[in-house]
Amino acid sequence: MGETAAEMNAVLPPQQKMLGLASRIAAFDRALTPEEVAELLGLTKVTILRWARAGRIPSFKLGTQVRFDPRLLAEWVKVARGDPRRPAKR
């Protein structure tokens, strides 16, 4: 699925862009960049990097670059939004 966040957002009608955000994030088959996460969440890259540094959003470092696991990020979105469909805590 080599699509970028911008390409995925571009094909959705405006009313559906916020629906199923966690599902759309989880559909990525590769680590996401701070720019992609910022675009998906409607935030700035600076905010995403600050949150990652502070541990407010799940992230990992690949050398000196910050990346985001789409499955962990999708779960984080569900918890942050209070999604009742999220899995129970273990």
Short mmCIF file of the N, C-alpha and C atoms (twelve columns), coordinates in Angstrom:
data_MODEL
# 
_entry.id   MODEL 
# 
loop_
_atom_site.group_PDB 
_atom_site.id 
_atom_site.type_symbol 
_atom_site.label_atom_id 
_atom_site.label_alt_id 
_atom_site.label_comp_id 
_atom_site.label_asym_id 
_atom_site.label_seq_id 
_atom_site.Cartn_x 
_atom_site.Cartn_y 
_atom_site.Cartn_z 
_atom_site.pdbx_PDB_model_num 
ATOM 1   N N  . MET A 1  0.842   -1.183 0.000  1 
ATOM 2   C CA . MET A 1  0.000   0.000  0.000  1 
ATOM 3   C C  . MET A 1  0.879   1.234  0.000  1 
ATOM 4   N N  . GLY A 2  1.599   1.593  -0.984 1 
ATOM 5   C CA . GLY A 2  2.564   2.660  -0.962 1 
ATOM 6   C C  . GLY A 2  1.993   4.062  -0.987 1 
ATOM 7   N N  . GLU A 3  0.750   4.272  -0.597 1 
ATOM 8   C CA . GLU A 3  0.150   5.599  -0.648 1 
ATOM 9   C C  . GLU A 3  0.619   6.472  0.509  1 
ATOM 10  N N  . THR A 4  0.721   7.765  0.233  1 
ATOM 11  C CA . THR A 4  1.053   8.711  1.294  1 
ATOM 12  C C  . THR A 4  -0.230  9.112  2.003  1 
ATOM 13  N N  . ALA A 5  -0.076  9.771  3.145  1 
ATOM 14  C CA . ALA A 5  -1.242  10.256 3.884  1 
ATOM 15  C C  . ALA A 5  -2.038  11.226 3.026  1 
ATOM 16  N N  . ALA A 6  -1.351  12.082 2.280  1 
ATOM 17  C CA . ALA A 6  -2.037  13.060 1.429  1 
ATOM 18  C C  . ALA A 6  -2.869  12.360 0.362  1 
ATOM 19  N N  . GLU A 7  -2.311  11.307 -0.237 1 
ATOM 20  C CA . GLU A 7  -3.042  10.570 -1.261 1 
ATOM 21  C C  . GLU A 7  -4.265  9.880  -0.675 1 
ATOM 22  N N  . MET A 8  -4.129  9.330  0.523  1 
ATOM 23  C CA . MET A 8  -5.275  8.668  1.153  1 
ATOM 24  C C  . MET A 8  -6.356  9.683  1.482  1 
ATOM 25  N N  . ASN A 9  -5.982  10.851 1.995  1 
ATOM 26  C CA . ASN A 9  -6.951  11.884 2.338  1 
ATOM 27  C C  . ASN A 9  -7.609  12.468 1.096  1 
ATOM 28  N N  . ALA A 10 -6.867  12.570 -0.001 1 
ATOM 29  C CA . ALA A 10 -7.380  13.201 -1.211 1 
ATOM 30  C C  . ALA A 10 -8.549  12.437 -1.815 1 
ATOM 31  N N  . VAL A 11 -8.590  11.136 -1.643 1 
ATOM 32  C CA . VAL A 11 -9.639  10.338 -2.275 1 
ATOM 33  C C  . VAL A 11 -10.911 10.262 -1.446 1 
ATOM 34  N N  . LEU A 12 -10.891 10.773 -0.241 1 
ATOM 35  C CA . LEU A 12 -12.068 10.712 0.615  1 
ATOM 36  C C  . LEU A 12 -12.887 11.985 0.517  1 
ATOM 37  N N  . PRO A 13 -14.220 11.876 0.516  1 
ATOM 38  C CA . PRO A 13 -15.039 13.079 0.588  1 
ATOM 39  C C  . PRO A 13 -14.808 13.770 1.933  1 
ATOM 40  N N  . PRO A 14 -14.998 15.089 2.002  1 
ATOM 41  C CA . PRO A 14 -14.707 15.833 3.238  1 
ATOM 42  C C  . PRO A 14 -15.388 15.275 4.484  1 
ATOM 43  N N  . GLN A 15 -16.641 14.854 4.372  1 
ATOM 44  C CA . GLN A 15 -17.354 14.369 5.562  1 
ATOM 45  C C  . GLN A 15 -16.796 13.051 6.078  1 
ATOM 46  N N  . GLN A 16 -16.052 12.326 5.255  1 
ATOM 47  C CA . GLN A 16 -15.514 11.045 5.688  1 
ATOM 48  C C  . GLN A 16 -14.060 11.128 6.141  1 
ATOM 49  N N  . LYS A 17 -13.446 12.284 5.983  1 
ATOM 50  C CA . LYS A 17 -12.032 12.393 6.326  1 
ATOM 51  C C  . LYS A 17 -11.774 12.140 7.801  1 
ATOM 52  N N  . MET A 18 -12.684 12.514 8.665  1 
ATOM 53  C CA . MET A 18 -12.484 12.288 10.084 1 
ATOM 54  C C  . MET A 18 -13.095 10.968 10.548 1 
ATOM 55  N N  . LEU A 19 -13.963 10.379 9.729  1 
ATOM 56  C CA . LEU A 19 -14.565 9.101  10.097 1 
ATOM 57  C C  . LEU A 19 -13.576 7.980  9.825  1 
ATOM 58  N N  . GLY A 20 -13.449 7.110  10.757 1 
ATOM 59  C CA . GLY A 20 -12.570 5.973  10.564 1 
ATOM 60  C C  . GLY A 20 -11.096 6.327  10.527 1 
ATOM 61  N N  . LEU A 21 -10.726 7.400  11.217 1 
ATOM 62  C CA . LEU A 21 -9.331  7.825  11.217 1 
ATOM 63  C C  . LEU A 21 -8.412  6.703  11.687 1 
ATOM 64  N N  . ALA A 22 -8.777  6.051  12.765 1 
ATOM 65  C CA . ALA A 22 -7.936  4.971  13.292 1 
ATOM 66  C C  . ALA A 22 -7.788  3.848  12.264 1 
ATOM 67  N N  . SER A 23 -8.862  3.509  11.583 1 
ATOM 68  C CA . SER A 23 -8.808  2.455  10.571 1 
ATOM 69  C C  . SER A 23 -7.927  2.852  9.402  1 
ATOM 70  N N  . ARG A 24 -8.018  4.119  8.988  1 
ATOM 71  C CA . ARG A 24 -7.193  4.587  7.883  1 
ATOM 72  C C  . ARG A 24 -5.721  4.589  8.266  1 
ATOM 73  N N  . ILE A 25 -5.420  4.967  9.507  1 
ATOM 74  C CA . ILE A 25 -4.021  4.962  9.959  1 
ATOM 75  C C  . ILE A 25 -3.497  3.527  10.010 1 
ATOM 76  N N  . ALA A 26 -4.293  2.628  10.562 1 
ATOM 77  C CA . ALA A 26 -3.869  1.231  10.704 1 
ATOM 78  C C  . ALA A 26 -3.656  0.552  9.353  1 
ATOM 79  N N  . ALA A 27 -4.247  1.079  8.291  1 
ATOM 80  C CA . ALA A 27 -4.127  0.470  6.966  1 
ATOM 81  C C  . ALA A 27 -2.744  0.664  6.350  1 
ATOM 82  N N  . PHE A 28 -1.960  1.594  6.864  1 
ATOM 83  C CA . PHE A 28 -0.614  1.794  6.329  1 
ATOM 84  C C  . PHE A 28 0.239   0.568  6.651  1 
ATOM 85  N N  . ASP A 29 1.072   0.164  5.705  1 
ATOM 86  C CA . ASP A 29 1.913   -1.016 5.897  1 
ATOM 87  C C  . ASP A 29 3.373   -0.647 6.148  1 
ATOM 88  N N  . ARG A 30 3.590   0.574  6.573  1 
ATOM 89  C CA . ARG A 30 4.947   1.050  6.854  1 
ATOM 90  C C  . ARG A 30 4.879   2.117  7.932  1 
ATOM 91  N N  . ALA A 31 6.030   2.411  8.504  1 
ATOM 92  C CA . ALA A 31 6.104   3.460  9.523  1 
ATOM 93  C C  . ALA A 31 5.787   4.810  8.888  1 
ATOM 94  N N  . LEU A 32 5.106   5.649  9.652  1 
ATOM 95  C CA . LEU A 32 4.719   6.972  9.172  1 
ATOM 96  C C  . LEU A 32 5.719   8.029  9.611  1 
ATOM 97  N N  . THR A 33 5.859   9.060  8.807  1 
ATOM 98  C CA . THR A 33 6.728   10.182 9.134  1 
ATOM 99  C C  . THR A 33 5.957   11.200 9.975  1 
ATOM 100 N N  . PRO A 34 6.663   12.094 10.651 1 
ATOM 101 C CA . PRO A 34 5.977   13.149 11.407 1 
ATOM 102 C C  . PRO A 34 5.084   14.007 10.504 1 
ATOM 103 N N  . GLU A 35 5.518   14.264 9.282  1 
ATOM 104 C CA . GLU A 35 4.708   15.052 8.347  1 
ATOM 105 C C  . GLU A 35 3.389   14.351 8.025  1 
ATOM 106 N N  . GLU A 36 3.448   13.048 7.803  1 
ATOM 107 C CA . GLU A 36 2.233   12.284 7.486  1 
ATOM 108 C C  . GLU A 36 1.280   12.251 8.667  1 
ATOM 109 N N  . VAL A 37 1.823   12.040 9.864  1 
ATOM 110 C CA . VAL A 37 0.980   12.010 11.064 1 
ATOM 111 C C  . VAL A 37 0.341   13.377 11.287 1 
ATOM 112 N N  . ALA A 38 1.126   14.425 11.106 1 
ATOM 113 C CA . ALA A 38 0.594   15.785 11.269 1 
ATOM 114 C C  . ALA A 38 -0.565  16.023 10.303 1 
ATOM 115 N N  . GLU A 39 -0.402  15.609 9.073  1 
ATOM 116 C CA . GLU A 39 -1.454  15.797 8.078  1 
ATOM 117 C C  . GLU A 39 -2.704  14.991 8.434  1 
ATOM 118 N N  . LEU A 40 -2.521  13.741 8.822  1 
ATOM 119 C CA . LEU A 40 -3.659  12.893 9.179  1 
ATOM 120 C C  . LEU A 40 -4.432  13.444 10.374 1 
ATOM 121 N N  . LEU A 41 -3.708  13.967 11.366 1 
ATOM 122 C CA . LEU A 41 -4.348  14.450 12.589 1 
ATOM 123 C C  . LEU A 41 -4.734  15.920 12.534 1 
ATOM 124 N N  . GLY A 42 -4.325  16.611 11.481 1 
ATOM 125 C CA . GLY A 42 -4.661  18.021 11.354 1 
ATOM 126 C C  . GLY A 42 -3.875  18.903 12.315 1 
ATOM 127 N N  . LEU A 43 -2.648  18.505 12.583 1 
ATOM 128 C CA . LEU A 43 -1.774  19.251 13.483 1 
ATOM 129 C C  . LEU A 43 -0.507  19.636 12.733 1 
ATOM 130 N N  . THR A 44 0.350   20.406 13.383 1 
ATOM 131 C CA . THR A 44 1.615   20.757 12.744 1 
ATOM 132 C C  . THR A 44 2.664   19.691 13.028 1 
ATOM 133 N N  . LYS A 45 3.667   19.646 12.168 1 
ATOM 134 C CA . LYS A 45 4.777   18.717 12.364 1 
ATOM 135 C C  . LYS A 45 5.478   19.011 13.689 1 
ATOM 136 N N  . VAL A 46 5.618   20.285 14.024 1 
ATOM 137 C CA . VAL A 46 6.270   20.679 15.282 1 
ATOM 138 C C  . VAL A 46 5.509   20.106 16.480 1 
ATOM 139 N N  . THR A 47 4.193   20.187 16.457 1 
ATOM 140 C CA . THR A 47 3.378   19.633 17.551 1 
ATOM 141 C C  . THR A 47 3.577   18.135 17.664 1 
ATOM 142 N N  . ILE A 48 3.548   17.438 16.535 1 
ATOM 143 C CA . ILE A 48 3.733   15.985 16.536 1 
ATOM 144 C C  . ILE A 48 5.093   15.625 17.120 1 
ATOM 145 N N  . LEU A 49 6.134   16.334 16.720 1 
ATOM 146 C CA . LEU A 49 7.476   16.040 17.236 1 
ATOM 147 C C  . LEU A 49 7.580   16.365 18.727 1 
ATOM 148 N N  . ARG A 50 6.942   17.428 19.168 1 
ATOM 149 C CA . ARG A 50 6.945   17.751 20.613 1 
ATOM 150 C C  . ARG A 50 6.229   16.664 21.402 1 
ATOM 151 N N  . TRP A 51 5.079   16.239 20.896 1 
ATOM 152 C CA . TRP A 51 4.332   15.181 21.580 1 
ATOM 153 C C  . TRP A 51 5.140   13.888 21.620 1 
ATOM 154 N N  . ALA A 52 5.823   13.564 20.534 1 
ATOM 155 C CA . ALA A 52 6.645   12.346 20.496 1 
ATOM 156 C C  . ALA A 52 7.770   12.435 21.516 1 
ATOM 157 N N  . ARG A 53 8.443   13.568 21.566 1 
ATOM 158 C CA . ARG A 53 9.543   13.757 22.519 1 
ATOM 159 C C  . ARG A 53 9.049   13.650 23.959 1 
ATOM 160 N N  . ALA A 54 7.841   14.156 24.219 1 
ATOM 161 C CA . ALA A 54 7.277   14.137 25.569 1 
ATOM 162 C C  . ALA A 54 6.606   12.804 25.907 1 
ATOM 163 N N  . GLY A 55 6.497   11.901 24.931 1 
ATOM 164 C CA . GLY A 55 5.853   10.610 25.178 1 
ATOM 165 C C  . GLY A 55 4.335   10.676 25.136 1 
ATOM 166 N N  . ARG A 56 3.773   11.740 24.580 1 
ATOM 167 C CA . ARG A 56 2.314   11.897 24.513 1 
ATOM 168 C C  . ARG A 56 1.695   11.132 23.354 1 
ATOM 169 N N  . ILE A 57 2.525   10.726 22.392 1 
ATOM 170 C CA . ILE A 57 2.054   9.990  21.220 1 
ATOM 171 C C  . ILE A 57 3.082   8.873  20.973 1 
ATOM 172 N N  . PRO A 58 2.626   7.657  20.658 1 
ATOM 173 C CA . PRO A 58 3.581   6.557  20.477 1 
ATOM 174 C C  . PRO A 58 4.470   6.780  19.253 1 
ATOM 175 N N  . SER A 59 5.763   6.654  19.471 1 
ATOM 176 C CA . SER A 59 6.716   6.864  18.385 1 
ATOM 177 C C  . SER A 59 7.970   6.051  18.663 1 
ATOM 178 N N  . PHE A 60 8.846   5.990  17.674 1 
ATOM 179 C CA . PHE A 60 10.145  5.343  17.857 1 
ATOM 180 C C  . PHE A 60 11.146  6.072  16.985 1 
ATOM 181 N N  . LYS A 61 12.407  5.862  17.282 1 
ATOM 182 C CA . LYS A 61 13.459  6.497  16.493 1 
ATOM 183 C C  . LYS A 61 14.102  5.459  15.594 1 
ATOM 184 N N  . LEU A 62 14.358  5.877  14.380 1 
ATOM 185 C CA . LEU A 62 15.059  5.072  13.400 1 
ATOM 186 C C  . LEU A 62 16.311  5.872  13.064 1 
ATOM 187 N N  . GLY A 63 17.375  5.560  13.766 1 
ATOM 188 C CA . GLY A 63 18.568  6.406  13.689 1 
ATOM 189 C C  . GLY A 63 18.260  7.717  14.390 1 
ATOM 190 N N  . THR A 64 18.288  8.790  13.643 1 
ATOM 191 C CA . THR A 64 17.971  10.104 14.227 1 
ATOM 192 C C  . THR A 64 16.570  10.563 13.857 1 
ATOM 193 N N  . GLN A 65 15.847  9.760  13.081 1 
ATOM 194 C CA . GLN A 65 14.524  10.162 12.606 1 
ATOM 195 C C  . GLN A 65 13.417  9.561  13.460 1 
ATOM 196 N N  . VAL A 66 12.378  10.337 13.700 1 
ATOM 197 C CA . VAL A 66 11.215  9.877  14.456 1 
ATOM 198 C C  . VAL A 66 10.230  9.257  13.473 1 
ATOM 199 N N  . ARG A 67 9.698   8.099  13.845 1 
ATOM 200 C CA . ARG A 67 8.711   7.409  13.031 1 
ATOM 201 C C  . ARG A 67 7.579   6.930  13.931 1 
ATOM 202 N N  . PHE A 68 6.466   6.539  13.307 1 
ATOM 203 C CA . PHE A 68 5.262   6.149  14.030 1 
ATOM 204 C C  . PHE A 68 4.734   4.842  13.470 1 
ATOM 205 N N  . ASP A 69 4.530   3.861  14.356 1 
ATOM 206 C CA . ASP A 69 3.954   2.577  13.966 1 
ATOM 207 C C  . ASP A 69 2.458   2.814  13.750 1 
ATOM 208 N N  . PRO A 70 1.925   2.526  12.565 1 
ATOM 209 C CA . PRO A 70 0.517   2.821  12.314 1 
ATOM 210 C C  . PRO A 70 -0.452  2.071  13.226 1 
ATOM 211 N N  . ARG A 71 -0.124  0.853  13.622 1 
ATOM 212 C CA . ARG A 71 -1.034  0.107  14.507 1 
ATOM 213 C C  . ARG A 71 -1.090  0.741  15.897 1 
ATOM 214 N N  . LEU A 72 0.073   1.112  16.429 1 
ATOM 215 C CA . LEU A 72 0.098   1.763  17.740 1 
ATOM 216 C C  . LEU A 72 -0.551  3.138  17.689 1 
ATOM 217 N N  . LEU A 73 -0.311  3.850  16.603 1 
ATOM 218 C CA . LEU A 73 -0.904  5.177  16.451 1 
ATOM 219 C C  . LEU A 73 -2.428  5.080  16.346 1 
ATOM 220 N N  . ALA A 74 -2.923  4.068  15.633 1 
ATOM 221 C CA . ALA A 74 -4.374  3.867  15.508 1 
ATOM 222 C C  . ALA A 74 -5.003  3.599  16.879 1 
ATOM 223 N N  . GLU A 75 -4.358  2.783  17.688 1 
ATOM 224 C CA . GLU A 75 -4.867  2.516  19.039 1 
ATOM 225 C C  . GLU A 75 -4.836  3.784  19.887 1 
ATOM 226 N N  . TRP A 76 -3.786  4.571  19.746 1 
ATOM 227 C CA . TRP A 76 -3.670  5.831  20.478 1 
ATOM 228 C C  . TRP A 76 -4.810  6.766  20.096 1 
ATOM 229 N N  . VAL A 77 -5.134  6.836  18.807 1 
ATOM 230 C CA . VAL A 77 -6.235  7.684  18.342 1 
ATOM 231 C C  . VAL A 77 -7.545  7.231  18.977 1 
ATOM 232 N N  . LYS A 78 -7.775  5.923  19.019 1 
ATOM 233 C CA . LYS A 78 -9.007  5.398  19.620 1 
ATOM 234 C C  . LYS A 78 -9.108  5.787  21.089 1 
ATOM 235 N N  . VAL A 79 -8.025  5.644  21.819 1 
ATOM 236 C CA . VAL A 79 -8.021  5.984  23.246 1 
ATOM 237 C C  . VAL A 79 -8.196  7.488  23.428 1 
ATOM 238 N N  . ALA A 80 -7.487  8.284  22.620 1 
ATOM 239 C CA . ALA A 80 -7.552  9.738  22.745 1 
ATOM 240 C C  . ALA A 80 -8.952  10.262 22.442 1 
ATOM 241 N N  . ARG A 81 -9.662  9.605  21.567 1 
ATOM 242 C CA . ARG A 81 -11.014 10.022 21.202 1 
ATOM 243 C C  . ARG A 81 -12.089 9.351  22.054 1 
ATOM 244 N N  . GLY A 82 -11.694 8.427  22.907 1 
ATOM 245 C CA . GLY A 82 -12.681 7.726  23.722 1 
ATOM 246 C C  . GLY A 82 -13.555 6.801  22.900 1 
ATOM 247 N N  . ASP A 83 -12.987 6.192  21.861 1 
ATOM 248 C CA . ASP A 83 -13.726 5.309  20.964 1 
ATOM 249 C C  . ASP A 83 -14.185 4.068  21.716 1 
ATOM 250 N N  . PRO A 84 -15.499 3.813  21.785 1 
ATOM 251 C CA . PRO A 84 -15.992 2.635  22.503 1 
ATOM 252 C C  . PRO A 84 -15.625 1.327  21.823 1 
ATOM 253 N N  . ARG A 85 -15.154 1.375  20.570 1 
ATOM 254 C CA . ARG A 85 -14.787 0.148  19.857 1 
ATOM 255 C C  . ARG A 85 -13.361 -0.273 20.148 1 
ATOM 256 N N  . ARG A 86 -12.635 0.516  20.901 1 
ATOM 257 C CA . ARG A 86 -11.242 0.154  21.155 1 
ATOM 258 C C  . ARG A 86 -11.183 -1.100 22.024 1 
ATOM 259 N N  . PRO A 87 -10.123 -1.874 21.901 1 
ATOM 260 C CA . PRO A 87 -9.999  -3.095 22.698 1 
ATOM 261 C C  . PRO A 87 -9.865  -2.777 24.183 1 
ATOM 262 N N  . ALA A 88 -10.307 -3.693 25.003 1 
ATOM 263 C CA . ALA A 88 -10.198 -3.521 26.451 1 
ATOM 264 C C  . ALA A 88 -8.741  -3.523 26.867 1 
ATOM 265 N N  . LYS A 89 -8.424  -2.797 27.921 1 
ATOM 266 C CA . LYS A 89 -7.053  -2.774 28.422 1 
ATOM 267 C C  . LYS A 89 -6.691  -4.129 28.977 1 
ATOM 268 N N  . ARG A 90 -5.436  -4.506 28.793 1 
ATOM 269 C CA . ARG A 90 -4.987  -5.824 29.272 1 
ATOM 270 C C  . ARG A 90 -4.365  -5.703 30.633 1 
# 
